[in-house]
Coordinates of C-alpha atoms in Angstrom, one line a residue:
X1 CA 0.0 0.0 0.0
X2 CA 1.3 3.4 -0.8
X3 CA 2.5 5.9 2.1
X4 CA 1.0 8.9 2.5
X5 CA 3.3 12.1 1.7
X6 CA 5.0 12.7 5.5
X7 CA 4.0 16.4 6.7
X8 CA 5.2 18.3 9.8
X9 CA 2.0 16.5 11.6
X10 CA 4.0 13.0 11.8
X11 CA 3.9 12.7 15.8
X12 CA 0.4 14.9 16.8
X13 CA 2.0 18.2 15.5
X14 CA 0.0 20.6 13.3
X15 CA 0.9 22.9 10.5
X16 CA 3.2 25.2 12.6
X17 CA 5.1 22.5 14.3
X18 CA 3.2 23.4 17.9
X19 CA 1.7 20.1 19.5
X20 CA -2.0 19.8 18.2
X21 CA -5.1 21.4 20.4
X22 CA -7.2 17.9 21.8
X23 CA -10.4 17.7 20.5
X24 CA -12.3 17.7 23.3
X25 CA -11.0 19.2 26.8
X26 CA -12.8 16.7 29.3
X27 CA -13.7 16.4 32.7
X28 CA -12.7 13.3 34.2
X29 CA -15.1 10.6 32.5
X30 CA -16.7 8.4 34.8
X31 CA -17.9 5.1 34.7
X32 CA -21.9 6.1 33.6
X33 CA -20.4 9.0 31.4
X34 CA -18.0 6.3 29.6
X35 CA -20.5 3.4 29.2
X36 CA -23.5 6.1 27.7
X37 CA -20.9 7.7 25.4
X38 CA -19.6 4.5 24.2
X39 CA -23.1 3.0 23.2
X40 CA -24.3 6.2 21.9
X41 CA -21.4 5.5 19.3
X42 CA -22.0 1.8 18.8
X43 CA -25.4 3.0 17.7
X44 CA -24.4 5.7 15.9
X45 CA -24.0 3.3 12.6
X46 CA -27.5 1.8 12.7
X47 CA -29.4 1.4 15.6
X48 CA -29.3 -0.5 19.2
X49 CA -30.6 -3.1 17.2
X50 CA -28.5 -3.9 14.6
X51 CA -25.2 -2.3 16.5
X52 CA -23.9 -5.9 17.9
X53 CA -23.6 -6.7 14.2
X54 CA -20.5 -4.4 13.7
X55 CA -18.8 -4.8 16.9
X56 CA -15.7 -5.8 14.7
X57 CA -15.9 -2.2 13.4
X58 CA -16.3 -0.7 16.7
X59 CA -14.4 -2.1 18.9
X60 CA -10.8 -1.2 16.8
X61 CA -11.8 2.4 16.7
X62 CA -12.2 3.0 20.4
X63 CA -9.1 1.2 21.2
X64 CA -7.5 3.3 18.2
X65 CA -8.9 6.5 20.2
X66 CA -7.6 5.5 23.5
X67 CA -4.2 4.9 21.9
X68 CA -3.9 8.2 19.7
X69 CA -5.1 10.6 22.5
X70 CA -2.8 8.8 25.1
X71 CA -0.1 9.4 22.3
X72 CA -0.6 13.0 22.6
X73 CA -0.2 12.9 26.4
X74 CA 2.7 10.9 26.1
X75 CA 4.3 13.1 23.5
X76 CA 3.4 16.3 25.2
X77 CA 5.2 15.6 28.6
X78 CA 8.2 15.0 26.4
X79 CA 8.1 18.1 25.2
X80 CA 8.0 19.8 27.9
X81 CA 10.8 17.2 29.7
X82 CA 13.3 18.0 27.0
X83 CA 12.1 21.8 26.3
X84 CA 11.4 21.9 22.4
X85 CA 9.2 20.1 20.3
X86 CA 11.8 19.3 17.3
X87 CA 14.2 18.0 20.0
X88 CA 11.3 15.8 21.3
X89 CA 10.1 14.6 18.2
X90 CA 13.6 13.5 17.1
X91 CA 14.5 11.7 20.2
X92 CA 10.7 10.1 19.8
X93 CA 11.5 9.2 16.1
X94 CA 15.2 8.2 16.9
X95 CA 13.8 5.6 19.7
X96 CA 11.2 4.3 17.4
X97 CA 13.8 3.3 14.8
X98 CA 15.6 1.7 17.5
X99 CA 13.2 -0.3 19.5
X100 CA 12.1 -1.4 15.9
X101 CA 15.0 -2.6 15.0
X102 CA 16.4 -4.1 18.4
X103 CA 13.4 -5.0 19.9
X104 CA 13.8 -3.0 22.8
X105 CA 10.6 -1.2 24.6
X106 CA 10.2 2.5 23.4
X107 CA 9.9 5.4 25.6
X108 CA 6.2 5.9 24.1
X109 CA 4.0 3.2 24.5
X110 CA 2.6 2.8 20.9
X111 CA 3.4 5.5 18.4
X112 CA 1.3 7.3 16.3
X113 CA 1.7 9.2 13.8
X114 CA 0.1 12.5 13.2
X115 CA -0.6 11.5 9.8
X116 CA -2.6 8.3 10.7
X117 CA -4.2 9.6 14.1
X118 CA -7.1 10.3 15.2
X119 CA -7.9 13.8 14.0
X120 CA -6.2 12.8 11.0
X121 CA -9.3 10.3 10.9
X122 CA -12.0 12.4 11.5
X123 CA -10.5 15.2 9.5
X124 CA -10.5 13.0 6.5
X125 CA -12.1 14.4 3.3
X126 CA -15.7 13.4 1.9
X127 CA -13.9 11.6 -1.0
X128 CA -15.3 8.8 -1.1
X129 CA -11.8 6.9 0.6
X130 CA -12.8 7.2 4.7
X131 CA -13.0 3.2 4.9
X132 CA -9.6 3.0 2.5
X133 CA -7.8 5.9 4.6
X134 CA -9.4 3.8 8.4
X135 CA -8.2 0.6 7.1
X136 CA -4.6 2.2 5.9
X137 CA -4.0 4.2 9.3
X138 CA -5.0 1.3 11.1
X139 CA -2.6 -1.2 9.9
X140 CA 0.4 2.1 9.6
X141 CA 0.2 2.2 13.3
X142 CA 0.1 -2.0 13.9
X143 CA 3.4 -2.0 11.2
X144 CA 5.2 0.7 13.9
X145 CA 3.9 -0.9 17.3
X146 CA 4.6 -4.8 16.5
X147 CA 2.2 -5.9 19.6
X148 CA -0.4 -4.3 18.2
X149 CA 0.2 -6.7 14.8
X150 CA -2.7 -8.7 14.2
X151 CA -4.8 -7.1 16.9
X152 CA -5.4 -3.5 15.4
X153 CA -4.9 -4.4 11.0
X154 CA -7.3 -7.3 11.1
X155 CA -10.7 -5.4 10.2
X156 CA -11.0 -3.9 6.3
X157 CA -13.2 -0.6 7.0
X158 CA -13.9 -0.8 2.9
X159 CA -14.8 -4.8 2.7
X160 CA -17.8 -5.5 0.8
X161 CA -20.4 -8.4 0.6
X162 CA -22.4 -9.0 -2.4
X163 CA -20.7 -5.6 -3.8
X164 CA -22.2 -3.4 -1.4
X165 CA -19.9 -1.8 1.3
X166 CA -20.0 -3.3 4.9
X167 CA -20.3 -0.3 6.4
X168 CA -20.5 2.4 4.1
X169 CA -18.6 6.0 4.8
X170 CA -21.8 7.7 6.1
X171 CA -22.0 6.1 9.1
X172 CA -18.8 5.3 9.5
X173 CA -18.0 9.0 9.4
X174 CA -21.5 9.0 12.0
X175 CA -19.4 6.5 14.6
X176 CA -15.6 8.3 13.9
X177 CA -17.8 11.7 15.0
X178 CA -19.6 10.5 18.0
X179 CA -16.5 9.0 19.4
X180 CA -14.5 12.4 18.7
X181 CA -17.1 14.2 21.2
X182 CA -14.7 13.4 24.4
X183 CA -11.0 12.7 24.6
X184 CA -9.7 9.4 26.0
X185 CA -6.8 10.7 27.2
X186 CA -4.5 9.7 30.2
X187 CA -6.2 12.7 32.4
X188 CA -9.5 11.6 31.0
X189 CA -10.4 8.0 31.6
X190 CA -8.4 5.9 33.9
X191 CA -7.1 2.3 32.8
X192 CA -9.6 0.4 35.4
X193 CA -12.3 2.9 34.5
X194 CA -11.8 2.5 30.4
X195 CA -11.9 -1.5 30.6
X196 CA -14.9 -1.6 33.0
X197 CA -16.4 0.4 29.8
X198 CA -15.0 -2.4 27.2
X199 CA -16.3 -4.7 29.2
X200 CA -19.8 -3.2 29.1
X201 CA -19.4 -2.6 25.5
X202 CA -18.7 -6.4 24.9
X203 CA -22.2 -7.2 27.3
X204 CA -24.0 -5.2 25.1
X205 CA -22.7 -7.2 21.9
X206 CA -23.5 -10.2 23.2
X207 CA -27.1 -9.7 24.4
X208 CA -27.6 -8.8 21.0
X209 CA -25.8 -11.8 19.2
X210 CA -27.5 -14.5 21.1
X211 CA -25.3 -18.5 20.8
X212 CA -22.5 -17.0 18.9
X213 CA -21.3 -14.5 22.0
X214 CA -20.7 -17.5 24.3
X215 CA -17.5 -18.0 21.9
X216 CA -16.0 -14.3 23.6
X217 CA -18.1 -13.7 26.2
X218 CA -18.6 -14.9 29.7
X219 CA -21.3 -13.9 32.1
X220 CA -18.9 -11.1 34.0
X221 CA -20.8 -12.4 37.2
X222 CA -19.4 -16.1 36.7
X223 CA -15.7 -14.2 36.3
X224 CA -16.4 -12.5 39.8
X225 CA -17.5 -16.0 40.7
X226 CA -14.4 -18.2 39.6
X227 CA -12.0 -14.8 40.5
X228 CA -13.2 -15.3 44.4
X229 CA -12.7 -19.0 44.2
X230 CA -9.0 -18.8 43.6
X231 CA -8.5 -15.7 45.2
X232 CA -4.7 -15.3 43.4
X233 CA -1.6 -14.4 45.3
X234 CA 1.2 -11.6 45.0
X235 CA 3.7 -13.1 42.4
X236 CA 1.0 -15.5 40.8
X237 CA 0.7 -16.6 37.1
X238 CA -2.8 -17.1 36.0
X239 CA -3.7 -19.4 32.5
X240 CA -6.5 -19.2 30.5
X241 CA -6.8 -21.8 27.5
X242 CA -9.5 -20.5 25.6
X243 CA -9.4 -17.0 26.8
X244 CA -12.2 -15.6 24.2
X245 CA -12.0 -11.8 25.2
X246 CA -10.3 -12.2 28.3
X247 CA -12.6 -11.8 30.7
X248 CA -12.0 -14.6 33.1
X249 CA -8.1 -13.7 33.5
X250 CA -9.3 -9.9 34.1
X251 CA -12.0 -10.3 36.8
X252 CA -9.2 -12.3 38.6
X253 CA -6.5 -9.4 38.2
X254 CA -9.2 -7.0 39.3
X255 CA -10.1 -8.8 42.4
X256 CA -6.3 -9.1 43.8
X257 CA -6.0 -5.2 43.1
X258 CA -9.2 -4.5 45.0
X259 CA -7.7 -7.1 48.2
X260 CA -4.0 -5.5 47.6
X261 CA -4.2 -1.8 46.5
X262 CA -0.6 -1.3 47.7
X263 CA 0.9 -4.2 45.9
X264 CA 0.1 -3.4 42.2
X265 CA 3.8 -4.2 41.4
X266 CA 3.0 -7.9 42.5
X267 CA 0.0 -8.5 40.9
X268 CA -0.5 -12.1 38.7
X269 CA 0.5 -12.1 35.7
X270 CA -2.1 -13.6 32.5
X271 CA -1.9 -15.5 30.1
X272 CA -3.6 -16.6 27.6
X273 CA -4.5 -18.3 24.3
X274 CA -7.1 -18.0 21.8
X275 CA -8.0 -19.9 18.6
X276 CA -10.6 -17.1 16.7
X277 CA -8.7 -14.4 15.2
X278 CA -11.1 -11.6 15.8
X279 CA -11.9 -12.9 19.5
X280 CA -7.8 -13.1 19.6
X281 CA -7.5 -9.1 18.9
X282 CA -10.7 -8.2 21.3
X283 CA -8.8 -9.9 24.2
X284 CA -5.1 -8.3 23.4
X285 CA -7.1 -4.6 23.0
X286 CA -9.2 -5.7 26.4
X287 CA -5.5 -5.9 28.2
X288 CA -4.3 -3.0 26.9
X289 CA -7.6 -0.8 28.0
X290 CA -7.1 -2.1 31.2
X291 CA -2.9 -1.4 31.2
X292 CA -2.1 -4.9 31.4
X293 CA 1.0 -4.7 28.9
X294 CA 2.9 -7.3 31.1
X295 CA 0.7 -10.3 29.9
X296 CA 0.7 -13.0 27.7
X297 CA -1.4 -14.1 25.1
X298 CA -1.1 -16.3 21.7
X299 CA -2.9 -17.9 18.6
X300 CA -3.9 -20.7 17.8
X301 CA -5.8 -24.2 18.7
X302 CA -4.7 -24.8 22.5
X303 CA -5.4 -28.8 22.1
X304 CA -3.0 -29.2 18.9
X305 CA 0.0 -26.4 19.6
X306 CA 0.3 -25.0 23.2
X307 CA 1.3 -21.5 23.3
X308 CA 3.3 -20.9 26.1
X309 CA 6.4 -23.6 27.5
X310 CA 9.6 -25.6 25.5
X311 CA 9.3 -26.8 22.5
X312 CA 7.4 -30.3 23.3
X313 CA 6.4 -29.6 27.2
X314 CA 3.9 -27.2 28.8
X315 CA 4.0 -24.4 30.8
X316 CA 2.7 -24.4 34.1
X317 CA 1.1 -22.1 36.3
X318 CA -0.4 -21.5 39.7
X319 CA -4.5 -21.3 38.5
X320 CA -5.8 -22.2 35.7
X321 CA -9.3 -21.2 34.5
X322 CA -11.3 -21.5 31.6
X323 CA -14.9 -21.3 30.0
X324 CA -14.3 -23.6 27.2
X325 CA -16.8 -24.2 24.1
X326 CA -19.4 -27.2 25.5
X327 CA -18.7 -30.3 24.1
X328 CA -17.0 -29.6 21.0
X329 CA -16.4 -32.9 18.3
X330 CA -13.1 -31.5 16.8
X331 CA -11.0 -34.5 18.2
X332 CA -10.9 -38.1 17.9
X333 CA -9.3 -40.8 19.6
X334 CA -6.3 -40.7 17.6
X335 CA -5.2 -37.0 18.4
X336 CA -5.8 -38.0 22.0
X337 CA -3.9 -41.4 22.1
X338 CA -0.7 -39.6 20.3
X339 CA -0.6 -36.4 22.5
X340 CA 3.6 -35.3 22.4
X341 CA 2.7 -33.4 26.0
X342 CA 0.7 -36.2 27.9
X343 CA -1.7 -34.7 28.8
X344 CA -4.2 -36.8 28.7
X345 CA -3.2 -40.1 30.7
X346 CA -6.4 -40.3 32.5
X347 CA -8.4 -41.4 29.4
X348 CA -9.5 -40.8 26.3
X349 CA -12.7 -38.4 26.1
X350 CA -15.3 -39.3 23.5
X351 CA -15.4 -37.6 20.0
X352 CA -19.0 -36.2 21.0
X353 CA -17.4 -34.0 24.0
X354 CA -13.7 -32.5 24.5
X355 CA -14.9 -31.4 28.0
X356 CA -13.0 -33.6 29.9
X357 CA -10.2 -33.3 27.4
X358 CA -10.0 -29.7 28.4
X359 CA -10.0 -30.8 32.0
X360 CA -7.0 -32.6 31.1
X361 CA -5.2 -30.0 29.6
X362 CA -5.7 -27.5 32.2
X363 CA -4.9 -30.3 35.2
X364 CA -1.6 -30.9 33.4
X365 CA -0.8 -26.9 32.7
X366 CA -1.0 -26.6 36.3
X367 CA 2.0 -26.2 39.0
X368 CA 2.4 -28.4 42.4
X369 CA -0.5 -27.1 44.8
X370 CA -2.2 -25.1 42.0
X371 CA -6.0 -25.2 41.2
X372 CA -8.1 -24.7 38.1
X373 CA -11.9 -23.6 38.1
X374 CA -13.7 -24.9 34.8
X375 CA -17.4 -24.0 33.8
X376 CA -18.7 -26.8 31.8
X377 CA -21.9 -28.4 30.8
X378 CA -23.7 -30.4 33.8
X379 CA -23.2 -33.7 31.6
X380 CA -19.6 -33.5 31.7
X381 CA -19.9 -34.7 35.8
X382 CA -23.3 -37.1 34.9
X383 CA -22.9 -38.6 31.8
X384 CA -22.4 -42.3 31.9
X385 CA -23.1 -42.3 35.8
X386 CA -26.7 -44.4 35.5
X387 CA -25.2 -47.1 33.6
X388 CA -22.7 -50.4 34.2
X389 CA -21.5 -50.6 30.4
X390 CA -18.4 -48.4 29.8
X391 CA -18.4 -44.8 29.1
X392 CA -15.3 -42.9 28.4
X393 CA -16.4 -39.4 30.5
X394 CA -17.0 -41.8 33.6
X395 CA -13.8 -43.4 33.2
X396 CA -11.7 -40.1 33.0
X397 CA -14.1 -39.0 36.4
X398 CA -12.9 -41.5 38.3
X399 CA -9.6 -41.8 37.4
X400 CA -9.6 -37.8 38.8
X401 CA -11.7 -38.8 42.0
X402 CA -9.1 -41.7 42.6
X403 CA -6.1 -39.2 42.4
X404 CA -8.1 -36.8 45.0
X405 CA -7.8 -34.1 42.2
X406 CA -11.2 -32.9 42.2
X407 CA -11.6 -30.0 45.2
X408 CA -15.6 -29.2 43.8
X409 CA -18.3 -29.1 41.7
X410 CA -20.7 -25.9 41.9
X411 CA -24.1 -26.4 40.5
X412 CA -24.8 -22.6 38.5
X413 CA -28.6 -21.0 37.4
X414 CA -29.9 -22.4 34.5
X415 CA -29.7 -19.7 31.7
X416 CA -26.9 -17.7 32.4
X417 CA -25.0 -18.1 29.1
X418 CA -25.9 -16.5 26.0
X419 CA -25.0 -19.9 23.8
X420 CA -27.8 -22.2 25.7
X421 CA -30.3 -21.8 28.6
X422 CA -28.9 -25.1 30.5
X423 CA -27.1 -24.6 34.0
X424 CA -23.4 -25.4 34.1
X425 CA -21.3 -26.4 36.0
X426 CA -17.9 -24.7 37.8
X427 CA -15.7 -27.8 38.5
X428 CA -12.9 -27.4 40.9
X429 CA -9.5 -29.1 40.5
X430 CA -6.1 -28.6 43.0
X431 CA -3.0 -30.9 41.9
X432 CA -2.3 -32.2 45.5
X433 CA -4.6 -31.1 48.1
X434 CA -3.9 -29.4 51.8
X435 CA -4.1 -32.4 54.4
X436 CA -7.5 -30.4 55.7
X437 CA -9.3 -31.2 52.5
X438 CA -7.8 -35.2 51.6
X439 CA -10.4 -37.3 50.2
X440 CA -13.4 -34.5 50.4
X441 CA -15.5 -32.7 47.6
X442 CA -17.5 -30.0 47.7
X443 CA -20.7 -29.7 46.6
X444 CA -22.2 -26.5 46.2
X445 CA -25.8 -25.9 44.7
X446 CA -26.0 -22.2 43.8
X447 CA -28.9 -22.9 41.2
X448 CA -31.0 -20.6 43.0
X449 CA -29.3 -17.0 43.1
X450 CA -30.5 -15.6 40.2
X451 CA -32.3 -12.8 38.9
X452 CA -34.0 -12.7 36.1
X453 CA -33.1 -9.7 33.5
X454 CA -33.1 -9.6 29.5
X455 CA -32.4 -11.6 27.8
X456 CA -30.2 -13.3 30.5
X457 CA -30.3 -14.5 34.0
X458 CA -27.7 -13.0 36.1
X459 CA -25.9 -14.8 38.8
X460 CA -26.7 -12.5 42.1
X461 CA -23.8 -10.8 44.6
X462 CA -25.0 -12.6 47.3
X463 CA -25.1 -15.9 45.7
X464 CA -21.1 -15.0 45.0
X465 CA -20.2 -14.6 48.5
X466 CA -22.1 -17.5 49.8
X467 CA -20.7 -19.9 47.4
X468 CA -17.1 -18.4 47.8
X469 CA -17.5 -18.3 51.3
X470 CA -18.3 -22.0 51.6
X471 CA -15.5 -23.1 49.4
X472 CA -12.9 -20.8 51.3
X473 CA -13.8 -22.1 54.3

């Protein structure tokens, strides 16, 4: 793709060389102010209704809008450290070239330049090119700020179906102009503050896109659930195998800061893996809204090619937790039986159901004394129990009752998640249990505490506590 002609405007400077006026002078944005503006824009392009259908459009942009006005911050104090904005832009430039090159970290964050920002977005001309110039800025800053490589130049703002343009310029201009009305600057929107709004943003989506949202989105009350249940430590490392957006490894990072407000510099460390491209990118942009640079994530199918550990053996970490897909059929008994990272020596799942051969994976990604909390379908701790012939699922259950792995198994509402209306399951796994809890498993019905809301039932605070508080007992 061609460059653009370079101007004087290449790191947020206009015309004269002077750093840029912000778009919008804001007030601290809080929580309601965020969560309003941010779904005034999703709906800016065609409705409430049909907004969930475009989250891949949306979601990029605010990110890019966090990232271009934090730029401007970033490049601003510089300027005023060193005392001139040509010596500040050269040192900026000079460092770029160098962290590119060496793959050091650069004294600004991510870079953007002034030519592909975000007033260099909404400034754009009525040409006819605003999904062409999106699409080019987009991937210009991803080329310059390698971790932001296939998480910020996935989406094509001028793709077409049946010849007719996705999103067409008018309301993609309509979207870039709603989300110009308020800065999302460093003084503007704090990290915690900002991701609380992603996260609200990604709800929204998936009330509106009914089964397919269970692939990136879990109920955020059964994250606060499975958070409280391990409770992480300073120091921790925390392991998510199908991550989706990365809600489950947040929640828990959240809860330890809220417990440990003075430790921030020990807080767990994430990581995670994801096999959707597109769900791969919304978790990477949901850990950089919430200024969680220092985890971990990869691509890819978790069963077949493990991210994270030595060529040929896992990683492990101190919790493991996971909302896999229910009973997926994408595995058969010979992937299982020749496994390089044996994982799966307690049996065999069924081709109907790679429940328990998640289980397995996550057991075996675990560290000496660490646990795992798994939401799974209730057949995954039933199936084969009424019957004497053989059944795979009951095998593999016993085989993790015999080795005392199993800590517990709560029971959850029915219609929680947006991909079915059946109750799941949280089950509970520690690899070599305190002397206190040898040979016991705890059963926990917390099928009750619910409330109903639309389109959804929603696990209830109290039913949280009560269930945490009998497990931490």
């Amino acid at each position: 793709m061609a460059r653009r002609k370079r101007n004087n405007n290449t790191i947020g400077l206009n015309s004269t060389g002077q750093v840029a006026p912000a778009l919008a002078e804001d007030a601290h944005l809080d929580i309601s102010m965020l969560e309003t503006w941010l779904w005034d824009a999703a709906c800016a392009i065609r409705g409430a209704t049909d907004a969930p259908k475009f989250k891949d459009f949306i979601l990029p942009l605010v990110f890019f809008k966090r990232l271009s006005d934090v730029f401007e911050d970033e490049f601003a104090a510089h300027v005023r450290e060193y005392g001139d904005e040509e010596l500040a832009r050269t040192i900026v430039e000079e460092d770029l070239a160098h962290s590119l090159k060496t793959g050091s970290t650069p004294i600004i964050r991510f870079y953007v330049p002034g030519d592909y920002n975000w007033r260099a977005i909404r400034n754009h001309g009525a040409d006819g090119r605003l999904g062409e110039f999106v699409t080019e800025s987009l991937r210009e800053v991803a080329r310059l700020n390698p971790d932001l490589q296939g998480v910020l130049d996935i989406k094509d703002y001028n793709e077409r179906q049946s010849g007719q343009r996705t999103l067409d310029d008018d309301r993609l201009g309509a979207l870039i102009e709603v989300l110009s009305r308020h800065r999302l600057g460093l003084e503007n929107a704090e990290p915690d503050i900002l991701g609380r709004a992603y996260e609200y943003l990604l709800r929204k989506f998936a009330e509106g896109q009914g089964q397919s949202a269970g692939e990136f989105y879990t109920p955020k009350e059964v994250g606060d659930l499975i958070a409280e249940l391990i409770d992480p430590v300073p120091y921790s490392t925390i392991y998510d195998p199908a991550c989706g957006s990365g809600g489950l490894l947040i929640k828990a990072r959240l809860l330890y800061e809220r417990r440990h407000p003075d430790e921030r510099s020990r807080a767990p460390r994430l990581w995670g893996q994801e096999l959707n491209p597109v769900t791969f990118a919304m978790a990477k942009m949901n850990m950089f809204l919430h200024d969680y640079t220092d985890s971990s994530f990869a691509i890819g199918d978790t069963f077949r090619k493990p991210g994270f550990g030595p060529e040929g053996s896992l990683m492990q970490f101190d919790y493991v937790v996971a909302n896999p897909m229910w009973n997926q059929d994408n595995y058969d008994d010979a992937f299982y039986e020749n496994d390089s990272f044996n994982r799966f020596c307690s049996g065999t799942p069924p081709r109907s159901s790679a429940d328990w051969g998640w289980v397995q994976h996550m057991f075996a990604s675990l560290k000496e004394g660490g646990r795992t909390a798994v939401v799974l379908d209730t057949g995954a701790v039933s199936r084969g129990s009424g019957s004497k012939s053989s059944n795979k699922e009951k095998t593999i259950r016993q085989a993790f009752v015999e080795a005392d792995a199993i800590e517990g198994v709560v029971l959850l509402p029915e219609n929680l998640f947006y991909n079915t209306t059946a109750p799941g399951i949280i089950l509970l796994l520690r690899k070599g249990k305190p002397e206190e809890r040898a040979g016991q498993i705890l059963l926990v019905n917390a099928s009750n505490y619910f409330v109903k809301e639309k389109p959804k039932n929603a696990l209830t605070p109290e039913g949280i506590a009560a269930v945490a508080e009998v497990y931490q007992k």
